[in-house]
Short mmCIF file of C-alpha atoms and ligand atoms in Angstrom, two decimals:
data_model
loop_
_atom_site.label_atom_id
_atom_site.label_comp_id
_atom_site.label_asym_id
_atom_site.label_seq_id
_atom_site.Cartn_x
_atom_site.Cartn_y
_atom_site.Cartn_z
CA MET A 1 -3.04 -9.52 -5.51
CA ALA A 2 0.53 -8.90 -4.31
CA GLN A 3 1.55 -8.81 -7.95
CA GLN A 4 -1.14 -6.22 -8.70
CA GLU A 5 0.07 -4.10 -5.78
CA ASP A 6 3.56 -4.28 -7.26
CA VAL A 7 2.26 -3.08 -10.62
CA PHE A 8 0.43 -0.25 -8.87
CA LYS A 9 3.66 0.86 -7.16
CA LYS A 10 5.37 0.88 -10.53
CA ILE A 11 2.58 2.98 -12.04
CA VAL A 12 2.89 5.52 -9.21
CA SER A 13 6.64 5.85 -9.72
CA HIS A 14 6.20 5.99 -13.50
CA ALA A 15 3.71 8.84 -13.03
CA LYS A 16 6.35 10.76 -11.13
CA GLU A 17 9.32 9.89 -13.33
CA TYR A 18 7.55 11.04 -16.50
CA GLY A 19 6.01 14.26 -15.21
CA PHE A 20 2.41 13.14 -14.71
CA VAL A 21 1.84 13.41 -10.94
CA PHE A 22 4.03 14.74 -8.13
CA GLN A 23 3.48 14.69 -4.37
CA SER A 24 2.43 18.19 -3.31
CA SER A 25 5.11 20.19 -1.43
CA GLU A 26 7.57 17.36 -1.96
CA ILE A 27 10.67 19.37 -1.01
CA TYR A 28 9.03 19.93 2.39
CA ASP A 29 8.40 16.18 2.75
CA GLY A 30 4.97 16.38 1.15
CA LEU A 31 1.42 17.08 2.23
CA ALA A 32 -0.68 13.96 2.72
CA ALA A 33 -3.30 13.19 0.07
CA VAL A 34 -2.55 16.31 -1.96
CA TYR A 35 -0.94 16.00 -5.39
CA ASP A 36 0.32 18.22 -8.19
CA TYR A 37 0.01 17.43 -11.87
CA GLY A 38 3.20 17.80 -13.90
CA GLN A 39 3.81 18.78 -17.51
CA ASN A 40 2.32 15.61 -18.99
CA GLY A 41 -0.27 15.07 -16.28
CA VAL A 42 -1.88 18.44 -16.79
CA GLU A 43 -2.30 17.78 -20.51
CA LEU A 44 -3.85 14.36 -19.92
CA LYS A 45 -6.12 15.83 -17.27
CA ASN A 46 -7.16 18.72 -19.52
CA ASN A 47 -7.96 16.27 -22.32
CA ILE A 48 -10.15 14.20 -19.99
CA LYS A 49 -11.99 17.36 -18.92
CA ARG A 50 -12.42 18.50 -22.52
CA TYR A 51 -13.81 15.08 -23.48
CA TRP A 52 -16.36 15.26 -20.67
CA TRP A 53 -17.24 18.93 -21.25
CA ASP A 54 -17.74 18.52 -24.99
CA ALA A 55 -19.71 15.29 -24.55
CA MET A 56 -22.04 17.15 -22.19
CA THR A 57 -22.36 20.59 -23.74
CA LEU A 58 -21.80 19.97 -27.47
CA LEU A 59 -23.68 16.70 -27.83
CA HIS A 60 -26.71 17.75 -25.76
CA GLU A 61 -28.34 20.96 -26.87
CA ASN A 62 -30.20 21.15 -23.55
CA ILE A 63 -27.04 21.12 -21.38
CA VAL A 64 -25.08 24.28 -20.61
CA GLY A 65 -22.05 24.86 -18.40
CA ILE A 66 -21.22 27.18 -15.52
CA ASP A 67 -18.22 27.93 -13.34
CA SER A 68 -19.33 28.83 -9.83
CA ALA A 69 -17.07 30.08 -7.03
CA ILE A 70 -15.48 27.72 -4.51
CA PHE A 71 -16.55 29.93 -1.60
CA MET A 72 -20.29 30.04 -1.11
CA HIS A 73 -22.64 31.38 1.51
CA PRO A 74 -22.27 29.07 4.56
CA THR A 75 -26.04 28.57 4.81
CA ILE A 76 -25.83 26.61 1.54
CA TRP A 77 -24.03 23.84 3.44
CA LYS A 78 -26.62 23.93 6.19
CA ALA A 79 -29.38 23.57 3.58
CA SER A 80 -27.62 20.77 1.71
CA GLY A 81 -27.14 18.78 4.93
CA HIS A 82 -23.33 18.88 4.82
CA VAL A 83 -22.90 20.81 8.10
CA ASP A 84 -24.93 18.27 10.04
CA ALA A 85 -24.32 15.05 8.21
CA PHE A 86 -21.22 15.07 6.00
CA ASN A 87 -19.36 12.98 8.54
CA ASP A 88 -17.21 9.89 8.74
CA PRO A 89 -16.94 7.83 11.95
CA LEU A 90 -13.32 7.90 13.10
CA ILE A 91 -11.39 5.90 15.67
CA ASP A 92 -7.80 6.25 16.94
CA ASN A 93 -5.39 3.59 18.06
CA ARG A 94 -3.75 4.83 21.26
CA ASP A 95 -0.50 2.94 20.68
CA SER A 96 0.27 3.82 17.07
CA LYS A 97 -1.54 7.20 17.30
CA LYS A 98 -2.98 6.35 13.87
CA ARG A 99 -6.49 7.38 12.90
CA TYR A 100 -8.88 5.14 10.98
CA ARG A 101 -12.39 5.22 9.62
CA ALA A 102 -14.34 2.82 11.83
CA ASP A 103 -16.60 1.79 8.93
CA VAL A 104 -13.58 1.02 6.74
CA LEU A 105 -11.99 -1.17 9.46
CA ILE A 106 -15.21 -3.20 9.62
CA GLU A 107 -15.57 -3.36 5.83
CA GLU A 108 -12.02 -4.70 5.65
CA ALA A 109 -12.88 -7.35 8.24
CA ILE A 110 -15.84 -8.39 6.07
CA ALA A 111 -13.56 -8.51 3.01
CA LYS A 112 -11.19 -10.82 4.93
CA ILE A 113 -14.05 -13.27 5.52
CA ASP A 114 -14.84 -13.10 1.78
CA ASP A 115 -11.20 -13.92 1.08
CA LYS A 116 -11.41 -16.99 3.34
CA ILE A 117 -14.52 -18.20 1.50
CA ASN A 118 -12.87 -17.61 -1.87
CA LYS A 119 -9.77 -19.52 -0.80
CA GLU A 120 -11.85 -22.54 0.28
CA VAL A 121 -13.71 -22.44 -3.04
CA ALA A 122 -10.48 -22.18 -5.05
CA LYS A 123 -8.96 -25.11 -3.14
CA ALA A 124 -12.02 -27.27 -3.75
CA ARG A 125 -12.17 -26.32 -7.42
CA LYS A 126 -8.59 -27.52 -7.81
CA ARG A 127 -9.40 -30.76 -5.98
CA PHE A 128 -12.62 -31.62 -7.83
CA GLY A 129 -11.71 -30.26 -11.28
CA GLU A 130 -14.42 -30.30 -13.97
CA ALA A 131 -17.05 -31.84 -11.72
CA PHE A 132 -16.92 -28.96 -9.20
CA ASP A 133 -20.30 -27.43 -8.30
CA GLU A 134 -19.58 -24.18 -6.45
CA ALA A 135 -23.12 -23.54 -5.21
CA MET A 136 -23.45 -27.05 -3.81
CA PHE A 137 -20.02 -26.84 -2.19
CA CYS A 138 -20.87 -23.55 -0.45
CA GLU A 139 -24.18 -24.94 0.81
CA THR A 140 -22.70 -28.10 2.25
CA ASN A 141 -19.13 -27.46 3.36
CA PRO A 142 -19.23 -26.82 7.13
CA ARG A 143 -16.22 -24.46 7.17
CA VAL A 144 -17.61 -22.33 4.33
CA GLN A 145 -21.05 -22.34 5.98
CA GLU A 146 -19.50 -21.06 9.19
CA HIS A 147 -17.77 -18.21 7.31
CA ILE A 148 -20.96 -17.32 5.42
CA LYS A 149 -23.00 -17.17 8.62
CA HIS A 150 -20.36 -15.06 10.30
CA ARG A 151 -20.24 -12.70 7.34
CA GLU A 152 -24.01 -12.28 7.13
CA ALA A 153 -24.37 -11.58 10.85
CA LEU A 154 -21.51 -9.10 10.81
CA HIS A 155 -22.82 -7.35 7.71
CA GLN A 156 -26.29 -7.02 9.26
CA ARG A 157 -24.92 -5.69 12.54
CA PHE A 158 -22.71 -3.21 10.69
CA SER A 159 -25.46 -1.85 8.45
CA ASP A 160 -27.86 -1.52 11.42
CA ALA A 161 -25.21 0.47 13.31
CA MET A 162 -24.53 2.72 10.31
CA ASN A 163 -28.22 3.32 9.67
CA ALA A 164 -28.84 4.15 13.31
CA ASN A 165 -25.68 6.26 13.47
CA ASP A 166 -24.77 4.21 16.55
CA LEU A 167 -21.10 4.99 17.22
CA ASP A 168 -20.90 2.86 20.41
CA GLU A 169 -22.08 -0.15 18.46
CA LEU A 170 -19.44 0.47 15.76
CA LYS A 171 -16.77 0.40 18.46
CA GLN A 172 -18.29 -2.74 19.98
CA ILE A 173 -18.14 -4.48 16.57
CA ILE A 174 -14.45 -3.57 16.28
CA ILE A 175 -13.83 -5.05 19.75
CA ASP A 176 -15.95 -8.18 19.20
CA GLU A 177 -14.32 -8.87 15.83
CA GLU A 178 -10.90 -8.47 17.47
CA ILE A 179 -9.80 -5.99 14.82
CA VAL A 180 -6.23 -4.84 15.42
CA CYS A 181 -4.41 -1.70 14.30
CA PRO A 182 -2.33 -2.65 11.21
CA ILE A 183 0.59 -0.55 12.54
CA SER A 184 0.77 -1.36 16.28
CA GLY A 185 -1.03 -4.69 16.12
CA THR A 186 -2.96 -3.77 19.29
CA ARG A 187 -6.65 -3.37 20.15
CA ASN A 188 -6.14 -0.25 22.26
CA TRP A 189 -8.90 1.80 20.58
CA THR A 190 -10.48 5.14 21.52
CA ASP A 191 -14.23 5.69 21.24
CA VAL A 192 -15.68 6.27 17.78
CA ARG A 193 -16.43 9.94 17.00
CA GLN A 194 -18.09 11.71 14.11
CA PHE A 195 -15.75 13.82 12.02
CA ASN A 196 -17.04 16.44 9.59
CA LEU A 197 -15.16 16.33 6.30
CA MET A 198 -15.54 19.99 5.36
CA PHE A 199 -12.59 22.37 5.57
CA LYS A 200 -13.43 25.64 7.31
CA THR A 201 -11.84 29.02 6.93
CA GLU A 202 -12.62 32.63 7.82
CA MET A 203 -13.83 35.29 5.44
CA GLY A 204 -13.28 38.95 6.37
CA SER A 205 -11.08 40.29 9.14
CA THR A 206 -11.74 39.06 12.67
CA ALA A 207 -12.12 42.67 13.82
CA ASP A 208 -15.39 42.98 11.82
CA GLY A 209 -16.64 39.62 13.00
CA ALA A 210 -15.37 37.23 10.37
CA MET A 211 -17.72 34.70 8.85
CA THR A 212 -16.89 31.00 8.85
CA VAL A 213 -16.97 29.70 5.29
CA TYR A 214 -16.28 26.26 3.88
CA LEU A 215 -14.23 25.01 0.98
CA ARG A 216 -16.89 23.29 -1.09
CA PRO A 217 -16.95 19.49 -0.65
CA GLU A 218 -18.78 19.07 -3.99
CA THR A 219 -19.40 21.30 -7.00
CA ALA A 220 -23.08 20.33 -7.23
CA GLN A 221 -24.38 22.96 -4.79
CA GLY A 222 -22.95 25.72 -7.01
CA ILE A 223 -25.25 24.39 -9.73
CA PHE A 224 -28.35 24.17 -7.52
CA VAL A 225 -28.04 27.73 -6.26
CA ASN A 226 -27.66 28.95 -9.86
CA TYR A 227 -30.61 26.95 -11.16
CA LEU A 228 -32.91 29.99 -11.43
CA ASN A 229 -30.21 32.23 -12.95
CA VAL A 230 -29.45 29.75 -15.72
CA GLN A 231 -33.04 28.71 -16.35
CA LYS A 232 -34.19 32.32 -16.70
CA THR A 233 -31.22 33.85 -18.58
CA GLY A 234 -30.84 30.82 -20.86
CA ARG A 235 -34.65 30.50 -21.30
CA MET A 236 -34.18 26.79 -20.59
CA ARG A 237 -37.11 24.42 -20.74
CA LEU A 238 -37.29 21.15 -18.84
CA PRO A 239 -35.64 18.73 -19.18
CA PHE A 240 -32.28 20.54 -19.17
CA GLY A 241 -28.90 20.17 -17.52
CA ILE A 242 -26.18 22.33 -16.00
CA ALA A 243 -22.60 21.05 -16.09
CA GLN A 244 -19.62 22.18 -14.09
CA ILE A 245 -15.98 21.17 -13.60
CA GLY A 246 -14.15 22.36 -10.53
CA LYS A 247 -12.18 21.71 -7.37
CA ALA A 248 -13.71 20.13 -4.30
CA PHE A 249 -12.17 19.62 -0.87
CA ARG A 250 -12.71 16.93 1.74
CA ASN A 251 -10.71 16.40 4.90
CA GLU A 252 -10.55 12.64 4.31
CA ILE A 253 -9.53 10.73 7.43
CA VAL A 254 -7.87 7.93 5.58
CA ALA A 255 -6.33 9.06 2.36
CA ARG A 256 -4.84 6.19 0.43
CA GLN A 257 -4.12 4.76 -2.97
CA PHE A 258 -2.39 7.72 -4.54
CA ILE A 259 -4.83 10.04 -6.32
CA PHE A 260 -7.81 7.77 -5.65
CA ARG A 261 -8.77 9.51 -2.40
CA MET A 262 -7.46 13.04 -2.11
CA ARG A 263 -8.14 16.01 0.15
CA GLU A 264 -8.19 18.41 -2.79
CA PHE A 265 -9.61 16.97 -6.00
CA GLU A 266 -11.64 17.86 -9.03
CA GLN A 267 -15.17 16.88 -9.97
CA MET A 268 -17.16 16.97 -13.21
CA GLU A 269 -20.80 17.16 -12.24
CA MET A 270 -24.00 17.59 -14.19
CA GLN A 271 -27.43 18.17 -12.68
CA PHE A 272 -30.26 17.28 -15.04
CA PHE A 273 -33.57 18.91 -14.10
CA VAL A 274 -36.70 16.95 -15.00
CA ARG A 275 -40.43 16.84 -14.45
CA PRO A 276 -41.42 14.99 -11.24
CA GLY A 277 -42.44 11.44 -12.07
CA GLU A 278 -40.05 11.25 -15.05
CA GLU A 279 -36.89 10.95 -12.97
CA LEU A 280 -36.46 7.18 -13.14
CA LYS A 281 -36.67 7.21 -16.94
CA TRP A 282 -33.94 9.86 -17.01
CA PHE A 283 -31.91 8.02 -14.38
CA GLU A 284 -31.84 5.01 -16.72
CA PHE A 285 -30.93 7.26 -19.67
CA TRP A 286 -27.96 8.77 -17.83
CA LYS A 287 -26.83 5.42 -16.52
CA GLN A 288 -26.52 4.14 -20.10
CA THR A 289 -25.16 7.40 -21.53
CA ARG A 290 -22.40 7.70 -18.98
CA LEU A 291 -21.28 4.09 -19.37
CA ARG A 292 -21.12 4.61 -23.14
CA TRP A 293 -18.88 7.65 -22.57
CA HIS A 294 -16.48 5.52 -20.53
CA LYS A 295 -16.47 2.57 -22.90
CA ALA A 296 -15.83 4.74 -26.00
CA LEU A 297 -12.28 5.25 -24.67
CA GLY A 298 -11.51 1.62 -25.45
CA LEU A 299 -9.90 0.76 -22.11
CA GLY A 300 -11.78 -2.58 -22.10
CA ASP A 301 -15.53 -3.11 -21.69
CA ASP A 302 -14.95 -5.79 -19.04
CA LYS A 303 -13.28 -3.24 -16.78
CA TYR A 304 -16.56 -1.54 -15.89
CA ARG A 305 -19.50 -2.57 -13.79
CA TYR A 306 -22.47 -0.89 -12.17
CA HIS A 307 -22.90 -1.03 -8.44
CA ASP A 308 -26.54 -0.24 -7.66
CA HIS A 309 -27.01 1.14 -4.16
CA GLU A 310 -29.23 -0.90 -1.88
CA LYS A 311 -29.08 1.67 0.88
CA LEU A 312 -30.20 5.04 -0.45
CA ALA A 313 -29.76 8.48 1.09
CA HIS A 314 -33.12 9.56 2.53
CA TYR A 315 -33.71 12.03 -0.34
CA ALA A 316 -32.67 9.69 -3.21
CA ASN A 317 -34.90 7.24 -5.03
CA ALA A 318 -32.19 5.54 -7.12
CA ALA A 319 -28.41 5.55 -7.18
CA THR A 320 -25.66 3.63 -8.89
CA ASP A 321 -21.90 3.81 -9.19
CA ILE A 322 -19.87 3.11 -12.29
CA GLU A 323 -16.93 1.10 -10.99
CA PHE A 324 -13.65 0.57 -12.79
CA GLU A 325 -11.21 -2.26 -12.25
CA MET A 326 -8.16 -0.61 -10.71
CA PRO A 327 -5.09 -2.67 -9.72
CA PHE A 328 -6.57 -2.66 -6.19
CA GLY A 329 -10.00 -3.95 -7.27
CA PHE A 330 -13.25 -2.57 -8.71
CA LYS A 331 -13.68 0.99 -7.39
CA GLU A 332 -16.18 3.80 -7.82
CA VAL A 333 -15.24 6.34 -10.46
CA GLU A 334 -18.62 7.96 -11.04
CA GLY A 335 -21.93 8.22 -9.21
CA ILE A 336 -25.34 8.63 -10.85
CA HIS A 337 -28.04 9.68 -8.43
CA SER A 338 -31.74 10.42 -8.63
CA ARG A 339 -31.91 13.12 -5.94
CA THR A 340 -35.65 13.95 -6.19
CA ASN A 341 -36.32 17.66 -5.47
CA PHE A 342 -34.40 17.54 -2.20
CA ASP A 343 -31.66 20.08 -2.91
CA LEU A 344 -33.79 22.71 -4.64
CA SER A 345 -36.52 22.40 -1.97
CA GLN A 346 -33.95 22.81 0.79
CA HIS A 347 -32.59 25.95 -0.87
CA GLU A 348 -36.15 27.26 -1.22
CA LYS A 349 -36.64 26.70 2.48
CA PHE A 350 -33.35 28.16 3.69
CA SER A 351 -33.17 31.13 1.28
CA GLY A 352 -36.86 31.99 1.40
CA LYS A 353 -36.80 32.36 -2.44
CA LYS A 354 -39.19 30.51 -4.67
CA ILE A 355 -37.23 28.04 -6.82
CA GLN A 356 -39.79 26.62 -9.20
CA TYR A 357 -40.40 25.91 -12.85
CA PHE A 358 -43.54 26.90 -14.65
CA ASP A 359 -44.38 24.03 -16.97
CA PRO A 360 -46.31 25.49 -19.92
CA GLU A 361 -47.56 22.06 -21.03
CA LEU A 362 -48.99 21.16 -17.63
CA ASN A 363 -49.84 24.77 -16.82
CA GLU A 364 -48.44 24.39 -13.31
CA SER A 365 -45.36 25.28 -11.26
CA TYR A 366 -43.26 22.80 -9.36
CA VAL A 367 -39.78 22.21 -7.96
CA PRO A 368 -37.95 20.13 -10.59
CA TYR A 369 -36.51 16.70 -9.81
CA VAL A 370 -32.82 16.10 -10.44
CA ILE A 371 -30.64 13.37 -11.87
CA GLU A 372 -27.00 13.95 -11.04
CA THR A 373 -23.95 12.50 -12.77
CA SER A 374 -20.79 13.06 -10.72
CA ILE A 375 -17.34 11.89 -11.71
CA GLY A 376 -13.94 12.58 -10.16
CA VAL A 377 -11.38 13.86 -12.69
CA ASP A 378 -8.51 12.41 -10.67
CA ARG A 379 -10.10 8.96 -10.40
CA MET A 380 -10.79 9.04 -14.10
CA PHE A 381 -7.15 10.00 -14.66
CA LEU A 382 -6.05 7.09 -12.47
CA SER A 383 -8.24 4.60 -14.31
CA VAL A 384 -6.84 5.77 -17.68
CA LEU A 385 -3.27 5.63 -16.41
CA CYS A 386 -3.56 2.20 -14.78
CA SER A 387 -5.25 0.51 -17.70
CA SER A 388 -2.83 2.04 -20.21
CA TYR A 389 0.38 0.98 -18.46
CA GLU A 390 2.22 -2.02 -19.89
CA GLU A 391 5.70 -3.43 -19.49
CA GLN A 392 6.54 -5.26 -22.71
CA GLN A 393 9.28 -7.73 -23.42
CA LEU A 394 10.56 -7.19 -26.95
CA GLU A 395 12.55 -9.36 -29.30
CA GLY A 396 16.28 -9.39 -28.66
CA GLY A 397 15.90 -9.27 -24.89
CA GLU A 398 14.87 -5.62 -24.84
CA SER A 399 11.90 -4.27 -22.96
CA ARG A 400 9.82 -1.11 -22.96
CA VAL A 401 7.21 0.59 -20.81
CA VAL A 402 4.39 1.88 -22.92
CA LEU A 403 1.27 3.85 -22.05
CA HIS A 404 -1.50 2.78 -24.42
CA LEU A 405 -3.43 5.98 -23.74
CA PRO A 406 -6.53 6.60 -25.82
CA ASP A 407 -5.06 8.69 -28.68
CA ALA A 408 -7.38 11.65 -28.08
CA LEU A 409 -6.29 11.88 -24.44
CA ALA A 410 -2.53 11.54 -24.95
CA PRO A 411 -0.61 14.59 -23.66
CA VAL A 412 1.60 14.66 -26.76
CA LYS A 413 0.10 13.57 -30.07
CA CYS A 414 3.25 13.31 -32.16
CA ALA A 415 7.00 13.66 -31.82
CA VAL A 416 9.23 14.75 -34.68
CA LEU A 417 12.69 13.18 -34.54
CA PRO A 418 15.59 13.91 -36.92
CA LEU A 419 17.51 10.65 -37.36
CA VAL A 420 20.84 12.47 -36.88
CA ARG A 421 21.71 15.93 -35.65
CA LYS A 422 23.35 17.08 -38.92
CA ASP A 423 22.97 17.20 -42.71
CA GLY A 424 19.98 19.54 -42.53
CA LEU A 425 17.72 16.94 -40.85
CA PRO A 426 17.04 19.04 -37.71
CA GLU A 427 16.01 21.99 -39.88
CA LYS A 428 13.66 19.82 -41.91
CA ALA A 429 12.19 18.36 -38.71
CA ARG A 430 11.64 21.84 -37.28
CA GLU A 431 9.75 22.78 -40.44
CA ILE A 432 7.37 19.86 -39.84
CA VAL A 433 6.93 20.81 -36.17
CA ASN A 434 6.18 24.39 -37.15
CA ASP A 435 3.36 23.18 -39.33
CA LEU A 436 1.85 20.51 -37.05
CA LYS A 437 2.04 22.48 -33.78
CA PHE A 438 -0.99 24.60 -34.63
CA ASP A 439 -3.24 21.54 -34.48
CA PHE A 440 -1.48 18.96 -32.33
CA ALA A 441 0.65 18.92 -29.18
CA THR A 442 3.96 18.19 -30.95
CA HIS A 443 7.37 17.41 -29.46
CA TYR A 444 10.72 17.92 -31.09
CA ASP A 445 13.55 15.69 -29.85
CA GLU A 446 17.05 15.26 -31.28
CA LYS A 447 18.92 13.99 -28.20
CA ASP A 448 20.15 10.36 -27.85
CA SER A 449 19.73 7.42 -30.21
CA ILE A 450 16.48 7.06 -32.11
CA GLY A 451 15.65 3.94 -30.06
CA LYS A 452 15.93 5.85 -26.78
CA ARG A 453 13.80 8.64 -28.16
CA TYR A 454 11.08 6.16 -29.17
CA ARG A 455 11.14 4.71 -25.65
CA ARG A 456 10.72 8.15 -24.09
CA GLN A 457 7.68 8.82 -26.24
CA ASP A 458 6.24 5.33 -25.55
CA ALA A 459 6.56 6.02 -21.82
CA ILE A 460 4.37 9.12 -22.04
CA GLY A 461 1.94 7.53 -24.49
CA THR A 462 2.66 9.55 -27.64
CA PRO A 463 0.68 7.82 -30.41
CA TYR A 464 2.99 8.83 -33.32
CA CYS A 465 6.70 9.32 -33.88
CA ILE A 466 7.72 10.98 -37.13
CA THR A 467 11.29 10.28 -38.13
CA VAL A 468 13.09 12.56 -40.56
CA ASP A 469 15.96 10.87 -42.44
CA HIS A 470 18.09 11.51 -45.51
CA GLN A 471 15.38 10.21 -47.82
CA THR A 472 13.10 12.95 -46.45
CA LEU A 473 15.33 15.57 -48.03
CA GLU A 474 14.99 13.86 -51.39
CA ASP A 475 11.29 12.99 -51.58
CA ASN A 476 9.52 14.75 -48.68
CA THR A 477 8.48 11.50 -47.02
CA VAL A 478 9.00 10.45 -43.39
CA THR A 479 8.53 7.29 -41.36
CA LEU A 480 5.47 7.30 -39.16
CA ARG A 481 5.85 4.94 -36.19
CA HIS A 482 2.79 3.68 -34.34
CA ARG A 483 3.13 3.50 -30.56
CA ASP A 484 1.17 0.30 -29.88
CA SER A 485 2.31 -1.92 -32.76
CA MET A 486 5.70 -0.18 -33.23
CA GLU A 487 5.03 -0.60 -36.96
CA GLN A 488 6.47 1.98 -39.27
CA GLU A 489 5.13 3.23 -42.57
CA ARG A 490 6.51 5.65 -45.11
CA VAL A 491 4.18 8.58 -45.66
CA ALA A 492 4.33 11.93 -47.44
CA ILE A 493 4.82 14.97 -45.22
CA ALA A 494 1.84 16.49 -47.01
CA ASP A 495 -0.39 13.65 -45.68
CA LEU A 496 0.76 13.81 -42.05
CA HIS A 497 -1.87 16.24 -40.89
CA LYS A 498 -4.77 14.25 -42.29
CA ILE A 499 -3.50 10.89 -40.99
CA ILE A 500 -2.82 12.16 -37.47
CA HIS A 501 -6.01 14.17 -37.25
CA GLY A 502 -8.11 11.15 -38.23
CA ARG A 503 -6.78 9.19 -35.26
CA VAL A 504 -6.08 11.59 -32.43
CA SER A 505 -8.83 14.17 -32.60
CA LEU A 506 -11.43 14.41 -29.88
CA ASN A 507 -13.92 14.76 -32.67
CA SER A 508 -13.56 11.09 -33.67
CA LEU A 509 -14.03 10.03 -30.04
CA LEU A 510 -17.13 12.19 -29.65
CA ARG A 511 -18.59 10.79 -32.85
CA LYS A 512 -18.59 7.32 -31.26
CA LEU A 513 -21.10 8.67 -28.73
CA SER A 514 -23.79 9.86 -31.06
N1 GAP B 601 -22.37 15.57 -5.71
C1 GAP B 601 -22.29 14.20 -5.45
C2 GAP B 601 -20.99 13.76 -4.96
O1 GAP B 601 -20.10 14.54 -4.68
P1 GAP B 601 -19.64 11.62 -4.32
O2 GAP B 601 -19.95 10.18 -4.58
O3 GAP B 601 -19.32 12.03 -2.95
O4 GAP B 601 -20.89 12.42 -4.89
C3 GAP B 601 -18.55 11.93 -6.67
O5 GAP B 601 -18.45 12.05 -5.28
C4 GAP B 601 -17.24 11.50 -7.28
O6 GAP B 601 -16.20 12.37 -6.86
C5 GAP B 601 -16.79 10.11 -6.87
O7 GAP B 601 -17.37 9.11 -7.69
C6 GAP B 601 -15.28 10.20 -7.08
O8 GAP B 601 -14.95 9.97 -8.43
C7 GAP B 601 -14.98 11.65 -6.75
N2 GAP B 601 -14.44 11.77 -5.38
C8 GAP B 601 -15.14 11.83 -4.23
N3 GAP B 601 -14.31 11.96 -3.18
C9 GAP B 601 -13.05 11.97 -3.67
C10 GAP B 601 -11.74 12.08 -3.10
N4 GAP B 601 -11.58 12.23 -1.80
N5 GAP B 601 -10.67 12.04 -3.92
C11 GAP B 601 -10.83 11.92 -5.26
N6 GAP B 601 -12.03 11.82 -5.86
C12 GAP B 601 -13.13 11.85 -5.09
#
């Protein structure tokens, strides 16, 4: 685990060093949990968004996109439940003055018990070798049994407290479990309080009685309140979907793990409106479809798993997360939720407008049910970055850092490199750039040795380096170097476009989905 944390630190500094992600407001010592995307990061991020957008809107003729405003009427957040219930339970340590999420402190305590059980199992496996029976060992070993009982009781007590919204009980669990502040090491805790995660601001001048508005904590509500507009103007028939990509804001209490949990982030959400009673069939469909979208990137099928929710929000009748194996464990990247007709019904109630669909086949009107797919762009970015990063030892004692980015997502698709900065090679290289740049993000680089230039491109994940040498001037061929294998082949300049297009285009990735 410590080794994985080390790798994660290296990935974070690599992201900065190569212009992917910077701390926001860095020259003013930064702003916690807010990040900026640099010259390579923005391209990678845009490619991820394009992949999602095209997979939704081009491959499904019944899905259309919108772009709703970040500011919305404040009653929307009353209707959606965010004003009353979009809270995290927080607790402060009086000595370190640090703030924590009470639920996270308890979850970490549960994870520590899991670690103890796993350690006992690993020790026993080593001792007994081939003959080891894990289930039997766990049932009979007194120490493991004690840990299991402790874990089960704690888990039960914790979920009862969360379900009952019992903040005193959460504090009592923290005291009984002797949980200490990781900074001060003390148990000098305040009471647990609810903390609403929405950012507020004022709209209009205070003289006219300004209105409190919120920065949206999810993009989904912009879709719900436009349901009628899109359905009517697009003459959409059920089932159909509305997709949107945009910023969301949450005043996260504990913001950690780089861009995994941010206060300003981006979501790609799609609400799929269906006939009541058909929602679980569509839930299953979207569960499969979304996992296929992830796996088509080739980051490794074993890096994904579903996490079906046992505890559902009161309005949901099914929910699952797609988790990805980050260096700090399996973590949620996307949520797929069957949200019944909760949101549209709430907006009917609060707006006083009828939000219904007339179903010509059934000859009746109803409020559609909704399946939602919701993925964080930044988490997706992090999963791509982490799984692409590799430090390789090469022959001759050399090493390189390479990002094995999926070709279609790479910020730069090809780099054109004159072998030397004379003899007409730069001019020839420029000619190639001037042709390729209309279709591919193309770099030109003539500085430093060719080896150093290859390393720079490897570090940002450029799939192809095209080297122009003296032979190029004679026969119009170049060497094409492949990022992952470092193999080189001699190809005609005239064939470059076709070869590169075949491997880096989004088109070939999208084709894997249909
Ligand atoms: N409309 C449903 C919704 O917003 P969510 O599970 O709260 O559901 C969906 O968020 C996705 O948004 C998550 O799976 C995650 O990828 C991303 N996300 C949520 N909070 C985030 C944060 N603070 N920082 C970065 N990404 C976040």
